[in-house]
JSON list of C-alpha atoms in Angstrom, two decimals:
[
{"chain": "A", "resi": 39, "resn": "MET", "atom": "CA", "xyz": [45.34, -6.77, -10.34]},
{"chain": "A", "resi": 40, "resn": "ARG", "atom": "CA", "xyz": [42.40, -7.77, -8.20]},
{"chain": "A", "resi": 41, "resn": "ALA", "atom": "CA", "xyz": [44.60, -8.30, -5.13]},
{"chain": "A", "resi": 42, "resn": "LEU", "atom": "CA", "xyz": [46.22, -4.89, -5.63]},
{"chain": "A", "resi": 43, "resn": "ARG", "atom": "CA", "xyz": [42.81, -3.22, -5.82]},
{"chain": "A", "resi": 44, "resn": "PHE", "atom": "CA", "xyz": [41.66, -5.05, -2.66]},
{"chain": "A", "resi": 45, "resn": "GLY", "atom": "CA", "xyz": [44.85, -4.00, -0.87]},
{"chain": "A", "resi": 46, "resn": "LEU", "atom": "CA", "xyz": [44.38, -0.36, -1.83]},
{"chain": "A", "resi": 47, "resn": "VAL", "atom": "CA", "xyz": [40.74, -0.38, -0.69]},
{"chain": "A", "resi": 48, "resn": "ALA", "atom": "CA", "xyz": [41.71, -1.99, 2.64]},
{"chain": "A", "resi": 49, "resn": "LEU", "atom": "CA", "xyz": [44.50, 0.55, 3.16]},
{"chain": "A", "resi": 50, "resn": "ALA", "atom": "CA", "xyz": [42.20, 3.48, 2.35]},
{"chain": "A", "resi": 51, "resn": "GLY", "atom": "CA", "xyz": [39.53, 2.18, 4.74]},
{"chain": "A", "resi": 52, "resn": "THR", "atom": "CA", "xyz": [42.02, 1.65, 7.55]},
{"chain": "A", "resi": 53, "resn": "THR", "atom": "CA", "xyz": [43.50, 5.09, 7.01]},
{"chain": "A", "resi": 54, "resn": "ALA", "atom": "CA", "xyz": [40.03, 6.64, 7.18]},
{"chain": "A", "resi": 55, "resn": "VAL", "atom": "CA", "xyz": [39.32, 4.86, 10.48]},
{"chain": "A", "resi": 56, "resn": "VAL", "atom": "CA", "xyz": [42.61, 6.08, 11.97]},
{"chain": "A", "resi": 57, "resn": "VAL", "atom": "CA", "xyz": [41.94, 9.67, 10.89]},
{"chain": "A", "resi": 58, "resn": "VAL", "atom": "CA", "xyz": [38.40, 9.67, 12.29]},
{"chain": "A", "resi": 59, "resn": "ARG", "atom": "CA", "xyz": [39.54, 8.17, 15.62]},
{"chain": "A", "resi": 60, "resn": "ARG", "atom": "CA", "xyz": [42.28, 10.80, 15.99]},
{"chain": "A", "resi": 61, "resn": "ARG", "atom": "CA", "xyz": [39.85, 13.62, 15.28]},
{"chain": "A", "resi": 62, "resn": "LEU", "atom": "CA", "xyz": [37.35, 12.27, 17.79]},
{"chain": "A", "resi": 63, "resn": "ARG", "atom": "CA", "xyz": [40.11, 11.88, 20.38]},
{"chain": "A", "resi": 64, "resn": "ASP", "atom": "CA", "xyz": [41.41, 15.41, 19.82]},
{"chain": "A", "resi": 65, "resn": "ARG", "atom": "CA", "xyz": [37.96, 17.00, 20.08]},
{"chain": "A", "resi": 66, "resn": "GLY", "atom": "CA", "xyz": [37.99, 16.93, 23.86]},
{"chain": "A", "resi": 67, "resn": "GLN", "atom": "CA", "xyz": [36.00, 14.90, 26.33]},
{"chain": "A", "resi": 68, "resn": "GLY", "atom": "CA", "xyz": [32.90, 14.32, 24.21]},
{"chain": "A", "resi": 69, "resn": "ALA", "atom": "CA", "xyz": [30.36, 11.56, 24.63]},
{"chain": "A", "resi": 70, "resn": "GLY", "atom": "CA", "xyz": [31.70, 8.11, 25.39]},
{"chain": "A", "resi": 71, "resn": "ARG", "atom": "CA", "xyz": [35.09, 9.32, 26.48]},
{"chain": "A", "resi": 72, "resn": "PRO", "atom": "CA", "xyz": [35.86, 8.90, 30.18]},
{"chain": "A", "resi": 73, "resn": "ALA", "atom": "CA", "xyz": [36.81, 12.07, 31.98]},
{"chain": "A", "resi": 74, "resn": "ALA", "atom": "CA", "xyz": [40.03, 12.07, 33.96]},
{"chain": "A", "resi": 75, "resn": "ALA", "atom": "CA", "xyz": [39.50, 11.66, 37.67]},
{"chain": "A", "resi": 76, "resn": "ARG", "atom": "CA", "xyz": [39.85, 14.96, 39.51]},
{"chain": "A", "resi": 77, "resn": "SER", "atom": "CA", "xyz": [42.02, 13.30, 42.13]},
{"chain": "A", "resi": 78, "resn": "GLY", "atom": "CA", "xyz": [44.47, 12.19, 39.44]},
{"chain": "A", "resi": 79, "resn": "TRP", "atom": "CA", "xyz": [44.49, 8.56, 40.60]},
{"chain": "A", "resi": 80, "resn": "LEU", "atom": "CA", "xyz": [44.79, 5.83, 37.98]},
{"chain": "A", "resi": 81, "resn": "ALA", "atom": "CA", "xyz": [43.89, 2.32, 39.14]},
{"chain": "A", "resi": 82, "resn": "VAL", "atom": "CA", "xyz": [43.89, -1.32, 38.11]},
{"chain": "A", "resi": 83, "resn": "THR", "atom": "CA", "xyz": [42.25, -4.24, 39.88]},
{"chain": "A", "resi": 84, "resn": "VAL", "atom": "CA", "xyz": [44.70, -7.01, 40.73]},
{"chain": "A", "resi": 85, "resn": "ASN", "atom": "CA", "xyz": [43.55, -10.54, 41.54]},
{"chain": "A", "resi": 86, "resn": "ARG", "atom": "CA", "xyz": [45.71, -10.74, 44.67]},
{"chain": "A", "resi": 87, "resn": "GLY", "atom": "CA", "xyz": [45.55, -9.60, 48.28]},
{"chain": "A", "resi": 88, "resn": "VAL", "atom": "CA", "xyz": [46.84, -6.19, 49.35]},
{"chain": "A", "resi": 89, "resn": "ASP", "atom": "CA", "xyz": [49.89, -7.79, 50.98]},
{"chain": "A", "resi": 90, "resn": "ASP", "atom": "CA", "xyz": [50.79, -9.49, 47.68]},
{"chain": "A", "resi": 91, "resn": "VAL", "atom": "CA", "xyz": [50.44, -6.28, 45.66]},
{"chain": "A", "resi": 92, "resn": "LEU", "atom": "CA", "xyz": [52.85, -4.20, 47.74]},
{"chain": "A", "resi": 93, "resn": "PRO", "atom": "CA", "xyz": [54.85, -6.75, 49.76]},
{"chain": "A", "resi": 94, "resn": "SER", "atom": "CA", "xyz": [56.68, -4.98, 52.60]},
{"chain": "A", "resi": 95, "resn": "GLY", "atom": "CA", "xyz": [55.82, -1.68, 50.92]},
{"chain": "A", "resi": 96, "resn": "ARG", "atom": "CA", "xyz": [57.96, -2.48, 47.83]},
{"chain": "A", "resi": 97, "resn": "ILE", "atom": "CA", "xyz": [56.64, -0.82, 44.70]},
{"chain": "A", "resi": 98, "resn": "PRO", "atom": "CA", "xyz": [56.51, -3.02, 41.55]},
{"chain": "A", "resi": 99, "resn": "ALA", "atom": "CA", "xyz": [59.37, -2.36, 39.11]},
{"chain": "A", "resi": 100, "resn": "PRO", "atom": "CA", "xyz": [57.29, -0.77, 36.32]},
{"chain": "A", "resi": 101, "resn": "LEU", "atom": "CA", "xyz": [56.03, 1.88, 38.77]},
{"chain": "A", "resi": 102, "resn": "ALA", "atom": "CA", "xyz": [59.33, 2.24, 40.62]},
{"chain": "A", "resi": 103, "resn": "SER", "atom": "CA", "xyz": [60.88, 3.64, 37.44]},
{"chain": "A", "resi": 104, "resn": "PHE", "atom": "CA", "xyz": [58.94, 6.89, 38.06]},
{"chain": "A", "resi": 105, "resn": "GLY", "atom": "CA", "xyz": [60.79, 7.40, 41.35]},
{"chain": "A", "resi": 106, "resn": "ALA", "atom": "CA", "xyz": [59.49, 10.06, 43.74]},
{"chain": "A", "resi": 107, "resn": "ALA", "atom": "CA", "xyz": [57.31, 11.62, 41.04]},
{"chain": "A", "resi": 108, "resn": "VAL", "atom": "CA", "xyz": [54.44, 9.21, 41.77]},
{"chain": "A", "resi": 109, "resn": "GLU", "atom": "CA", "xyz": [52.69, 7.99, 44.86]},
{"chain": "A", "resi": 110, "resn": "VAL", "atom": "CA", "xyz": [51.43, 4.42, 44.89]},
{"chain": "A", "resi": 111, "resn": "GLU", "atom": "CA", "xyz": [48.93, 2.71, 47.15]},
{"chain": "A", "resi": 112, "resn": "ALA", "atom": "CA", "xyz": [47.02, -0.54, 47.36]},
{"chain": "A", "resi": 113, "resn": "ARG", "atom": "CA", "xyz": [43.64, -1.09, 48.96]},
{"chain": "A", "resi": 114, "resn": "PRO", "atom": "CA", "xyz": [40.95, -3.75, 48.87]},
{"chain": "A", "resi": 115, "resn": "ALA", "atom": "CA", "xyz": [38.95, -3.65, 45.65]},
{"chain": "A", "resi": 116, "resn": "PRO", "atom": "CA", "xyz": [35.19, -3.10, 45.79]},
{"chain": "A", "resi": 117, "resn": "GLY", "atom": "CA", "xyz": [33.10, -6.25, 46.13]},
{"chain": "A", "resi": 118, "resn": "ASP", "atom": "CA", "xyz": [36.01, -8.27, 47.58]},
{"chain": "A", "resi": 119, "resn": "LYS", "atom": "CA", "xyz": [37.47, -8.70, 44.07]},
{"chain": "A", "resi": 120, "resn": "GLY", "atom": "CA", "xyz": [41.16, -8.63, 44.97]},
{"chain": "A", "resi": 121, "resn": "SER", "atom": "CA", "xyz": [43.07, -5.38, 45.38]},
{"chain": "A", "resi": 122, "resn": "GLU", "atom": "CA", "xyz": [43.13, -2.03, 43.71]},
{"chain": "A", "resi": 123, "resn": "LEU", "atom": "CA", "xyz": [46.61, -0.78, 42.79]},
{"chain": "A", "resi": 124, "resn": "ARG", "atom": "CA", "xyz": [46.51, 3.00, 42.42]},
{"chain": "A", "resi": 125, "resn": "ALA", "atom": "CA", "xyz": [49.08, 5.54, 41.30]},
{"chain": "A", "resi": 126, "resn": "ARG", "atom": "CA", "xyz": [49.16, 9.27, 40.62]},
{"chain": "A", "resi": 127, "resn": "PHE", "atom": "CA", "xyz": [51.69, 12.00, 40.10]},
{"chain": "A", "resi": 128, "resn": "ARG", "atom": "CA", "xyz": [52.54, 13.92, 43.25]},
{"chain": "A", "resi": 129, "resn": "SER", "atom": "CA", "xyz": [51.48, 17.55, 43.31]},
{"chain": "A", "resi": 130, "resn": "GLY", "atom": "CA", "xyz": [54.26, 19.86, 42.22]},
{"chain": "A", "resi": 131, "resn": "HIS", "atom": "CA", "xyz": [55.70, 17.45, 39.65]},
{"chain": "A", "resi": 132, "resn": "ALA", "atom": "CA", "xyz": [55.31, 19.21, 36.33]},
{"chain": "A", "resi": 133, "resn": "ARG", "atom": "CA", "xyz": [56.05, 16.05, 34.36]},
{"chain": "A", "resi": 134, "resn": "GLY", "atom": "CA", "xyz": [52.71, 14.58, 35.43]},
{"chain": "A", "resi": 135, "resn": "ALA", "atom": "CA", "xyz": [50.70, 17.28, 33.68]},
{"chain": "A", "resi": 136, "resn": "GLY", "atom": "CA", "xyz": [50.81, 15.89, 30.15]},
{"chain": "A", "resi": 137, "resn": "ASP", "atom": "CA", "xyz": [48.72, 13.20, 28.51]},
{"chain": "A", "resi": 138, "resn": "GLU", "atom": "CA", "xyz": [51.88, 11.41, 27.37]},
{"chain": "A", "resi": 139, "resn": "GLU", "atom": "CA", "xyz": [53.13, 11.00, 30.94]},
{"chain": "A", "resi": 140, "resn": "ARG", "atom": "CA", "xyz": [49.70, 9.87, 32.15]},
{"chain": "A", "resi": 141, "resn": "GLY", "atom": "CA", "xyz": [49.75, 7.32, 29.32]},
{"chain": "A", "resi": 142, "resn": "ARG", "atom": "CA", "xyz": [53.16, 6.07, 30.46]},
{"chain": "A", "resi": 143, "resn": "LEU", "atom": "CA", "xyz": [51.86, 5.79, 34.03]},
{"chain": "A", "resi": 144, "resn": "ARG", "atom": "CA", "xyz": [48.75, 3.92, 32.84]},
{"chain": "A", "resi": 145, "resn": "ALA", "atom": "CA", "xyz": [50.96, 1.48, 30.87]},
{"chain": "A", "resi": 146, "resn": "ALA", "atom": "CA", "xyz": [53.21, 1.00, 33.93]},
{"chain": "A", "resi": 147, "resn": "LEU", "atom": "CA", "xyz": [50.16, 0.18, 36.08]},
{"chain": "A", "resi": 148, "resn": "ARG", "atom": "CA", "xyz": [49.05, -2.47, 33.59]},
{"chain": "A", "resi": 149, "resn": "ALA", "atom": "CA", "xyz": [52.56, -3.90, 33.43]},
{"chain": "A", "resi": 150, "resn": "ALA", "atom": "CA", "xyz": [52.68, -4.04, 37.25]},
{"chain": "A", "resi": 151, "resn": "LYS", "atom": "CA", "xyz": [49.32, -5.86, 37.28]},
{"chain": "A", "resi": 152, "resn": "GLN", "atom": "CA", "xyz": [50.63, -8.47, 34.85]},
{"chain": "A", "resi": 153, "resn": "GLN", "atom": "CA", "xyz": [53.86, -8.86, 36.79]},
{"chain": "A", "resi": 154, "resn": "ILE", "atom": "CA", "xyz": [51.99, -9.41, 40.06]},
{"chain": "A", "resi": 155, "resn": "GLU", "atom": "CA", "xyz": [49.36, -11.78, 38.65]},
{"chain": "A", "resi": 156, "resn": "VAL", "atom": "CA", "xyz": [51.36, -13.75, 36.07]},
{"chain": "A", "resi": 157, "resn": "GLY", "atom": "CA", "xyz": [54.99, -13.19, 37.05]},
{"chain": "A", "resi": 158, "resn": "GLU", "atom": "CA", "xyz": [55.98, -11.50, 33.79]},
{"chain": "A", "resi": 159, "resn": "VAL", "atom": "CA", "xyz": [54.85, -8.74, 31.47]},
{"chain": "A", "resi": 160, "resn": "LEU", "atom": "CA", "xyz": [53.18, -10.29, 28.45]},
{"chain": "A", "resi": 161, "resn": "ARG", "atom": "CA", "xyz": [54.20, -9.05, 25.01]},
{"chain": "A", "resi": 162, "resn": "VAL", "atom": "CA", "xyz": [52.70, -9.38, 21.54]},
{"chain": "A", "resi": 163, "resn": "ASP", "atom": "CA", "xyz": [56.07, -9.18, 19.78]},
{"chain": "A", "resi": 164, "resn": "PRO", "atom": "CA", "xyz": [58.29, -10.84, 18.78]},
{"chain": "A", "resi": 165, "resn": "THR", "atom": "CA", "xyz": [56.24, -13.52, 17.11]},
{"chain": "A", "resi": 166, "resn": "PRO", "atom": "CA", "xyz": [57.15, -16.95, 18.51]},
{"chain": "A", "resi": 167, "resn": "HIS", "atom": "CA", "xyz": [57.67, -18.51, 15.09]},
{"chain": "A", "resi": 168, "resn": "GLY", "atom": "CA", "xyz": [60.17, -15.96, 13.75]},
{"chain": "A", "resi": 169, "resn": "ARG", "atom": "CA", "xyz": [59.99, -12.77, 11.74]},
{"chain": "A", "resi": 170, "resn": "ARG", "atom": "CA", "xyz": [56.72, -11.62, 10.24]},
{"chain": "A", "resi": 171, "resn": "THR", "atom": "CA", "xyz": [56.74, -10.13, 6.76]},
{"chain": "A", "resi": 172, "resn": "ALA", "atom": "CA", "xyz": [55.88, -6.45, 6.69]},
{"chain": "A", "resi": 173, "resn": "THR", "atom": "CA", "xyz": [52.42, -5.66, 5.35]},
{"chain": "A", "resi": 174, "resn": "PRO", "atom": "CA", "xyz": [50.38, -2.45, 5.52]},
{"chain": "A", "resi": 175, "resn": "THR", "atom": "CA", "xyz": [47.80, -3.99, 7.84]},
{"chain": "A", "resi": 176, "resn": "GLY", "atom": "CA", "xyz": [50.54, -5.60, 9.95]},
{"chain": "A", "resi": 177, "resn": "LEU", "atom": "CA", "xyz": [52.09, -2.16, 10.40]},
{"chain": "A", "resi": 178, "resn": "LEU", "atom": "CA", "xyz": [48.75, -0.79, 11.63]},
{"chain": "A", "resi": 179, "resn": "VAL", "atom": "CA", "xyz": [48.42, -3.67, 14.11]},
{"chain": "A", "resi": 180, "resn": "ASP", "atom": "CA", "xyz": [51.96, -2.99, 15.37]},
{"chain": "A", "resi": 181, "resn": "ILE", "atom": "CA", "xyz": [51.18, 0.72, 15.88]},
{"chain": "A", "resi": 182, "resn": "ALA", "atom": "CA", "xyz": [47.89, -0.02, 17.64]},
{"chain": "A", "resi": 183, "resn": "SER", "atom": "CA", "xyz": [49.39, -2.61, 19.98]},
{"chain": "A", "resi": 184, "resn": "ALA", "atom": "CA", "xyz": [52.31, -0.34, 20.86]},
{"chain": "A", "resi": 185, "resn": "ARG", "atom": "CA", "xyz": [49.94, 2.45, 21.97]},
{"chain": "A", "resi": 186, "resn": "SER", "atom": "CA", "xyz": [47.04, 0.44, 23.42]},
{"chain": "A", "resi": 187, "resn": "ASN", "atom": "CA", "xyz": [48.35, 0.20, 27.01]},
{"chain": "A", "resi": 188, "resn": "GLU", "atom": "CA", "xyz": [48.70, 3.97, 27.28]},
{"chain": "A", "resi": 189, "resn": "GLY", "atom": "CA", "xyz": [45.13, 4.88, 26.42]},
{"chain": "A", "resi": 190, "resn": "GLY", "atom": "CA", "xyz": [43.38, 1.69, 27.27]},
{"chain": "A", "resi": 191, "resn": "LEU", "atom": "CA", "xyz": [41.90, 1.43, 23.79]},
{"chain": "A", "resi": 192, "resn": "LEU", "atom": "CA", "xyz": [42.81, -0.11, 20.49]}
]
């Protein structure tokens, strides 16, 4: 009985946090929320030289999936901290207008960074020791990790 009560309290608290975060996100820019760059560029810093980021002008696979809809460039990062891999939707491509597509592009940039630095895209799932039993909090962790690369937040 005690465990059931604890589980219900934990679920109610987690649900409240999710609802509040969604409302804050949907309110607009607000304090503490970064504004989108006017130029439309999204960037990640890669711990490699510019020649290693775009060797022979080849675009990393996660970004290449967008085709001609995006333009990609690499330049030295500020403070000699590797390279900056940047991508944005080309003007005239309507698919780049939505937050969902920008989220996909942001996730592709992060995947490209991992591929360049580590050689593979790191994943949380599947668990290395087999299947995990489904729990309410485990479901929330799965949802959060699936969306975290798009918005940059958990």
